[in-house]
Coordinates of N, CA and C in Angstrom, one line a residue:
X1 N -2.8 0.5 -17.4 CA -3.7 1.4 -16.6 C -3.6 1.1 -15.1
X2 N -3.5 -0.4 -14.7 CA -3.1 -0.6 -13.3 C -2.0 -0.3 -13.0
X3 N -1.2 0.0 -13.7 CA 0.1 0.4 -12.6 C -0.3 2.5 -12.7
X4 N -0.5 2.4 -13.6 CA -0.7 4.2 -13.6 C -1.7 4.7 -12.3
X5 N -2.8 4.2 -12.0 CA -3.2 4.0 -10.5 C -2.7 3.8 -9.7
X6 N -2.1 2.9 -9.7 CA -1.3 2.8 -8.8 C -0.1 4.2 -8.5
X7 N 0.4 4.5 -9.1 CA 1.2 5.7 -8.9 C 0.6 6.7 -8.7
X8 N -0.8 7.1 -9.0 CA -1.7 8.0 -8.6 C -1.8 7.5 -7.0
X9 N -2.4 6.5 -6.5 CA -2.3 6.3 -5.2 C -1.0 6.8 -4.3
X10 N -0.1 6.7 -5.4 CA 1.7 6.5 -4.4 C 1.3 8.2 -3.9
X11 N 1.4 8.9 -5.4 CA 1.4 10.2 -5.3 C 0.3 11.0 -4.4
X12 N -0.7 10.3 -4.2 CA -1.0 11.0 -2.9 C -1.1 10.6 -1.6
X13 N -0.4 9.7 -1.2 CA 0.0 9.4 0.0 C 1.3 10.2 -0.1
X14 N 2.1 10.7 -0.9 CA 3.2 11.7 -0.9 C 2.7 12.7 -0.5
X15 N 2.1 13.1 -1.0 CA 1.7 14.4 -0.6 C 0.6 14.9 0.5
X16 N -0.2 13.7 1.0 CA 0.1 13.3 2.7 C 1.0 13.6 3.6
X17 N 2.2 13.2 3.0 CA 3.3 12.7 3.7 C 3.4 11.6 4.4
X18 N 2.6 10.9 3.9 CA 2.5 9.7 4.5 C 3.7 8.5 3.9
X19 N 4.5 8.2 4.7 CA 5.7 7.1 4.5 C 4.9 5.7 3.9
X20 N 5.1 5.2 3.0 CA 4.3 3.5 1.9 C 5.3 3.0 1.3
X21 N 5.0 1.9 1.5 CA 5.5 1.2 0.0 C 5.0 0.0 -0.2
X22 N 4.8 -0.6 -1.4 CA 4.2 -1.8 -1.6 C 4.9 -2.9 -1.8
X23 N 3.6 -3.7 -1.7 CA 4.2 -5.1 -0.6 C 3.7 -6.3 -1.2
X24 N 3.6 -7.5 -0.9 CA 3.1 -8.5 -1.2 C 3.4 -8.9 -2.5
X25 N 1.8 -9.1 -3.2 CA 2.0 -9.4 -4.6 C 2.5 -8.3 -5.8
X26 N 2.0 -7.7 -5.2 CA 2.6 -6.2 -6.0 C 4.0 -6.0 -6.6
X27 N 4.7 -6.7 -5.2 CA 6.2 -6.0 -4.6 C 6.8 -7.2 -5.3
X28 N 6.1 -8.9 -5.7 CA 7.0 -9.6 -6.5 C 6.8 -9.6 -7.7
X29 N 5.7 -9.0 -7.8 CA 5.4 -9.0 -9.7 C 7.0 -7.7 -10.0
X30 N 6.8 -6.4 -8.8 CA 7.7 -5.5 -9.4 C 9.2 -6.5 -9.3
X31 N 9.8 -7.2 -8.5 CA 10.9 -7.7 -8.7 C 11.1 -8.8 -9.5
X32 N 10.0 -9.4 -9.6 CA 10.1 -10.6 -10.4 C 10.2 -10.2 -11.9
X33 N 9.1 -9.4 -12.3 CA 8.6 -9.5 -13.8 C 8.7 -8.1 -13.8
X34 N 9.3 -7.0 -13.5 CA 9.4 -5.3 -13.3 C 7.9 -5.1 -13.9
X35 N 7.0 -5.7 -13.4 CA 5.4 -5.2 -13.3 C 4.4 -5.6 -12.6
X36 N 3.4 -5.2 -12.4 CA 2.4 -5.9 -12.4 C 2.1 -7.5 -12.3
X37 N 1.7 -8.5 -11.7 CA 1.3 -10.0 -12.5 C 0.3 -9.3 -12.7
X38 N 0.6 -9.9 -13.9 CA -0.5 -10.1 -15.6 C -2.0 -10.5 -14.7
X39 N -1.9 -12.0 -14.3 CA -3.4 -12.7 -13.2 C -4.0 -11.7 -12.1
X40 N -2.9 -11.2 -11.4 CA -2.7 -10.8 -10.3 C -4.3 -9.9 -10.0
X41 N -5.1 -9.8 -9.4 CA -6.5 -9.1 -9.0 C -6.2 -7.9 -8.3
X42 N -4.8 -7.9 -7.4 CA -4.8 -6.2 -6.6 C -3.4 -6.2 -6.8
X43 N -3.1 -5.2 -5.7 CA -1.6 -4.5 -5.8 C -2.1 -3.8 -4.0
X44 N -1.0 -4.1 -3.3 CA -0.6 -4.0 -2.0 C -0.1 -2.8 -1.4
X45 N -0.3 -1.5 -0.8 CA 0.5 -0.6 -0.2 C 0.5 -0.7 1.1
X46 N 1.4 -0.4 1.8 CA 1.6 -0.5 3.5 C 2.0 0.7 4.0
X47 N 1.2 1.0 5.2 CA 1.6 1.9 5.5 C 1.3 2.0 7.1
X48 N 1.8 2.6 7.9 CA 2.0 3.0 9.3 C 0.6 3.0 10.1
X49 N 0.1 2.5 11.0 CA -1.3 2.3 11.5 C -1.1 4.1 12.3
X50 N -0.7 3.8 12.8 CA -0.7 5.6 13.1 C -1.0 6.4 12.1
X51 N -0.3 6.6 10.8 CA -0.6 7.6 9.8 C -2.4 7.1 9.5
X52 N -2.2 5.5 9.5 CA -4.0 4.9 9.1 C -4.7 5.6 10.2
X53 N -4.7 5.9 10.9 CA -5.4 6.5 12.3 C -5.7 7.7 11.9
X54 N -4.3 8.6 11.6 CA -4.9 10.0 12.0 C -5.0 10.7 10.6
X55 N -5.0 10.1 9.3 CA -5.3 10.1 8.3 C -6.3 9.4 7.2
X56 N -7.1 8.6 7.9 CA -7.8 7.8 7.0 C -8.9 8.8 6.3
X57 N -9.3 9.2 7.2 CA -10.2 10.2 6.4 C -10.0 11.3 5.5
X58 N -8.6 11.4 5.4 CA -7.8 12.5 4.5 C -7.7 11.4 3.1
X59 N -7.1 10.8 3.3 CA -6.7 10.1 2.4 C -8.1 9.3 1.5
X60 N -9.4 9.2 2.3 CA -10.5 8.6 1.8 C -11.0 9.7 0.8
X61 N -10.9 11.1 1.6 CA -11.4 12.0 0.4 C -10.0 12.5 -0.6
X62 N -9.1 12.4 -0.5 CA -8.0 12.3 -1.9 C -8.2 11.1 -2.9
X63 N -8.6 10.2 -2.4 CA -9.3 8.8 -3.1 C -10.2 9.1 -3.9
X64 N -11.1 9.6 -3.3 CA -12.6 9.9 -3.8 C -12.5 11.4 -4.9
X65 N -11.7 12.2 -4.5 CA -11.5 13.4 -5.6 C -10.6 12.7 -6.6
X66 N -9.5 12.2 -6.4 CA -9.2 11.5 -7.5 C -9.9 10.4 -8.7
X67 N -10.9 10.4 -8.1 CA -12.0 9.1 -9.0 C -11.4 8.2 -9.8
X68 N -10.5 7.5 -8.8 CA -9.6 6.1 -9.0 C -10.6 5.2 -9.4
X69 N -11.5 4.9 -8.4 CA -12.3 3.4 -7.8 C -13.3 4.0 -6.6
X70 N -14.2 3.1 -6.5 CA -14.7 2.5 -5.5 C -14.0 2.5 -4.1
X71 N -14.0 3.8 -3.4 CA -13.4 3.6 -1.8 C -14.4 2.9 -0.9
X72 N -13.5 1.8 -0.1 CA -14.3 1.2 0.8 C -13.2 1.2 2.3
X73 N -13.5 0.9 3.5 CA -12.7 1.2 4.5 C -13.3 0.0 5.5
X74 N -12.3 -0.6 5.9 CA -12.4 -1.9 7.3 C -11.7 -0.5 8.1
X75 N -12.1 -0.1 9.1 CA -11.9 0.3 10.3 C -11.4 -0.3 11.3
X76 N -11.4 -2.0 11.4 CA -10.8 -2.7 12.1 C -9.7 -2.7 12.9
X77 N -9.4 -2.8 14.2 CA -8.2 -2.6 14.4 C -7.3 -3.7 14.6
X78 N -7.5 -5.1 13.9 CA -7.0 -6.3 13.8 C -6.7 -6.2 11.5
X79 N -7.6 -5.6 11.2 CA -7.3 -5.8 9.7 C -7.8 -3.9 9.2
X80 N -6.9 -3.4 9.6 CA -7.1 -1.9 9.1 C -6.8 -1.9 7.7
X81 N -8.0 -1.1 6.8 CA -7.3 -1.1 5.5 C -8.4 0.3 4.6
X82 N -7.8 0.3 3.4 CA -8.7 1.3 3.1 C -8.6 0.5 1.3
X83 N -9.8 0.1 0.8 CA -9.9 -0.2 -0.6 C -10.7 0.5 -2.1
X84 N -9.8 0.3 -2.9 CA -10.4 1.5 -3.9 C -10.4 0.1 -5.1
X85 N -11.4 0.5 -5.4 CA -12.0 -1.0 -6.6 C -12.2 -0.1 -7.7
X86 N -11.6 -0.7 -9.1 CA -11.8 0.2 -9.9 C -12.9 -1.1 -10.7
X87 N -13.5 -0.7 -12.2 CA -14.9 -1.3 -12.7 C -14.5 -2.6 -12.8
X88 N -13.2 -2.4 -13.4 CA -13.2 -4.2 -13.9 C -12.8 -5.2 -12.3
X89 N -13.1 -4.3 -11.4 CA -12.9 -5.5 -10.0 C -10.8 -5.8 -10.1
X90 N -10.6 -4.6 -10.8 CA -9.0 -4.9 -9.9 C -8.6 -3.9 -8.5
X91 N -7.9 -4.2 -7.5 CA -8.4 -3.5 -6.4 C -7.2 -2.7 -5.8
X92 N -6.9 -2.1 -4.9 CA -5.7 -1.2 -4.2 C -6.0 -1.6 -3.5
X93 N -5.3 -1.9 -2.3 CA -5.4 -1.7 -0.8 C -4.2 -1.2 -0.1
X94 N -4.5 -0.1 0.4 CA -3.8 0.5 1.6 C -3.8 -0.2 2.9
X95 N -3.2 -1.1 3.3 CA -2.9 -1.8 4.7 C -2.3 -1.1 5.7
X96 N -2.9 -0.8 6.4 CA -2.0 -0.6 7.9 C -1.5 -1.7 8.9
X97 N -0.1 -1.2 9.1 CA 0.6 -2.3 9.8 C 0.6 -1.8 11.5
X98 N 0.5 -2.4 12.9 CA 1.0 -2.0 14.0 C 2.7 -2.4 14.0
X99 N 3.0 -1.6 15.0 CA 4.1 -2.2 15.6 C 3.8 -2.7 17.0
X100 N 5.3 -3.9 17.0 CA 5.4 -4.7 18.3 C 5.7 -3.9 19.1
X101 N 5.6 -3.8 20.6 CA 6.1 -2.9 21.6 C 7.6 -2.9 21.5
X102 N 8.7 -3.6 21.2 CA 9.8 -3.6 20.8 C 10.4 -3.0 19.7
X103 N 8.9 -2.6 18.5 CA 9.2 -1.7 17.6 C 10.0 -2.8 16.2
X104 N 10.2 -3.8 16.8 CA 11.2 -5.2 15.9 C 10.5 -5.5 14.8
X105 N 8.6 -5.6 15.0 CA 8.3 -6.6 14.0 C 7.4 -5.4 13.5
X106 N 6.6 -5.2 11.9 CA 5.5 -4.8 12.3 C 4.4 -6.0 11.9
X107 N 3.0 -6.1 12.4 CA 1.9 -6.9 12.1 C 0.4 -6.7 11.7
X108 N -0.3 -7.0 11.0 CA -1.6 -6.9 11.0 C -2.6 -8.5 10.7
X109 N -3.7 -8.9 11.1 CA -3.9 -9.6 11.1 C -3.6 -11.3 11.0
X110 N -3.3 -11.3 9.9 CA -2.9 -12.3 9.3 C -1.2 -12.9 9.0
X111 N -0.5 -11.2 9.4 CA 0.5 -11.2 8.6 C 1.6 -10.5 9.6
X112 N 2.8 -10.8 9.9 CA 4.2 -10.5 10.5 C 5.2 -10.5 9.6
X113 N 6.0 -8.6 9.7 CA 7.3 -8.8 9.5 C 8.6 -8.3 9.8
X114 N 9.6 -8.3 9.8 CA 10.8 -7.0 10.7 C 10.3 -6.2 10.3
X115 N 9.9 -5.0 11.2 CA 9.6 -3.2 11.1 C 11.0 -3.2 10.0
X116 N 12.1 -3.3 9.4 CA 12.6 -2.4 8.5 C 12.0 -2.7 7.0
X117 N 11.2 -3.5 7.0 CA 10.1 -4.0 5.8 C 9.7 -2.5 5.3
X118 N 9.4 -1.7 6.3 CA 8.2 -0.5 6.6 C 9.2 0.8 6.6
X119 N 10.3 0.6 7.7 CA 10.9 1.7 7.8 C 12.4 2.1 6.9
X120 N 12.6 1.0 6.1 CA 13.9 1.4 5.4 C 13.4 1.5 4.0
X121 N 13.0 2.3 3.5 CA 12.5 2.4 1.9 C 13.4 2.6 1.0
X122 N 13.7 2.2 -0.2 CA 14.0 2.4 -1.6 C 13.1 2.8 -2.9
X123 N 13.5 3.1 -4.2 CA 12.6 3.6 -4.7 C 12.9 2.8 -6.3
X124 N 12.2 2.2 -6.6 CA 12.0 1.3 -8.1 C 11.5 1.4 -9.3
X125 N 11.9 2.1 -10.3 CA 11.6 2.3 -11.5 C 10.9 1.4 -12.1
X126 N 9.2 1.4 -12.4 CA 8.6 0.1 -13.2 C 8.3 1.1 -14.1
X127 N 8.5 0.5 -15.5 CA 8.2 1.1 -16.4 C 8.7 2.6 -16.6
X128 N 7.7 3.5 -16.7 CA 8.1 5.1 -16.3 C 8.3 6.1 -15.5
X129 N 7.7 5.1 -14.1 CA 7.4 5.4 -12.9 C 7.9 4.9 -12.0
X130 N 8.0 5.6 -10.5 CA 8.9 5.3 -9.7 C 8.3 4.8 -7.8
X131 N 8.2 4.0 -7.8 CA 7.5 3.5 -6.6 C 8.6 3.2 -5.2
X132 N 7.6 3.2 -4.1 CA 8.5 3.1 -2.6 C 8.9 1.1 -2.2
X133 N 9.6 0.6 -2.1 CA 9.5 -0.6 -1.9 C 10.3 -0.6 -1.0
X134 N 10.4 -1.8 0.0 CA 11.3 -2.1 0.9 C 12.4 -1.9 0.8
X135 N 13.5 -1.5 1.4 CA 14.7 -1.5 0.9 C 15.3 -2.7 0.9
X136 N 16.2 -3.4 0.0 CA 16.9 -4.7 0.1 C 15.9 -5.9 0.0

């Protein structure tokens, strides 16, 4: 069921048009174990602090018409994110990344990495489904 949300999320940041792909824990469960971790509490998408900007509120009500989860939103502009909590407390988050004025890295709070993390995408078959992940 967690990963089928999750492809519900992909698919409507598609149809946004909004450029994602997921990251973190998500992104080694998909390479490590082609799923999910089993433990794992969320699953990570990244996405462009600009599209977070002039889309958050598009995407808050495609959240909410989809009746995924629980939408919550940090408006922050150090930790921008938008979170959908489904009952049993496993969570999505949509991260927005900046870029460096060199365009080299991108960053958000906590976290730095080369912008082609963000800008060079591939696509990964888990299970029956097909998700955006970093390229390489």
């Amino acid at each position: 069921m967690r990963l089928y949300y999750l492809k519900e999320i992909s698919l409507i940041l598609d149809e946004l048009k909004i450029k994602h792909a997921i990251f973190d824990g998500a992104l080694l469960g998909f390479i490590r174990e082609k799923d999910l971790i089993e433990w794992d509490w969320d699953a990570e998408i990244s996405i462009k602090y600009n599209d977070f900007k002039n889309y958050k509120l598009k995407i808050i009500e495609q959240m909410e018409k989809a009746s995924i989860g629980k939408v919550t939103l940090n408006n922050s502009y150090s930790n921008p994110k938008i979170n959908i909590i489904l009952n049993n407390n496993y969570k999505y988050t949509i991260q927005a990344f900046h870029y460096t004025k060199d365009n080299e890295y991108i960053y958000r709070k906590l976290y730095k990495y080369p912008a082609r993390f963000l800008n060079e995408i591939e696509n990964i078959t888990i299970k029956q489904y097909e998700f955006p992940i970093p390229k390489n």
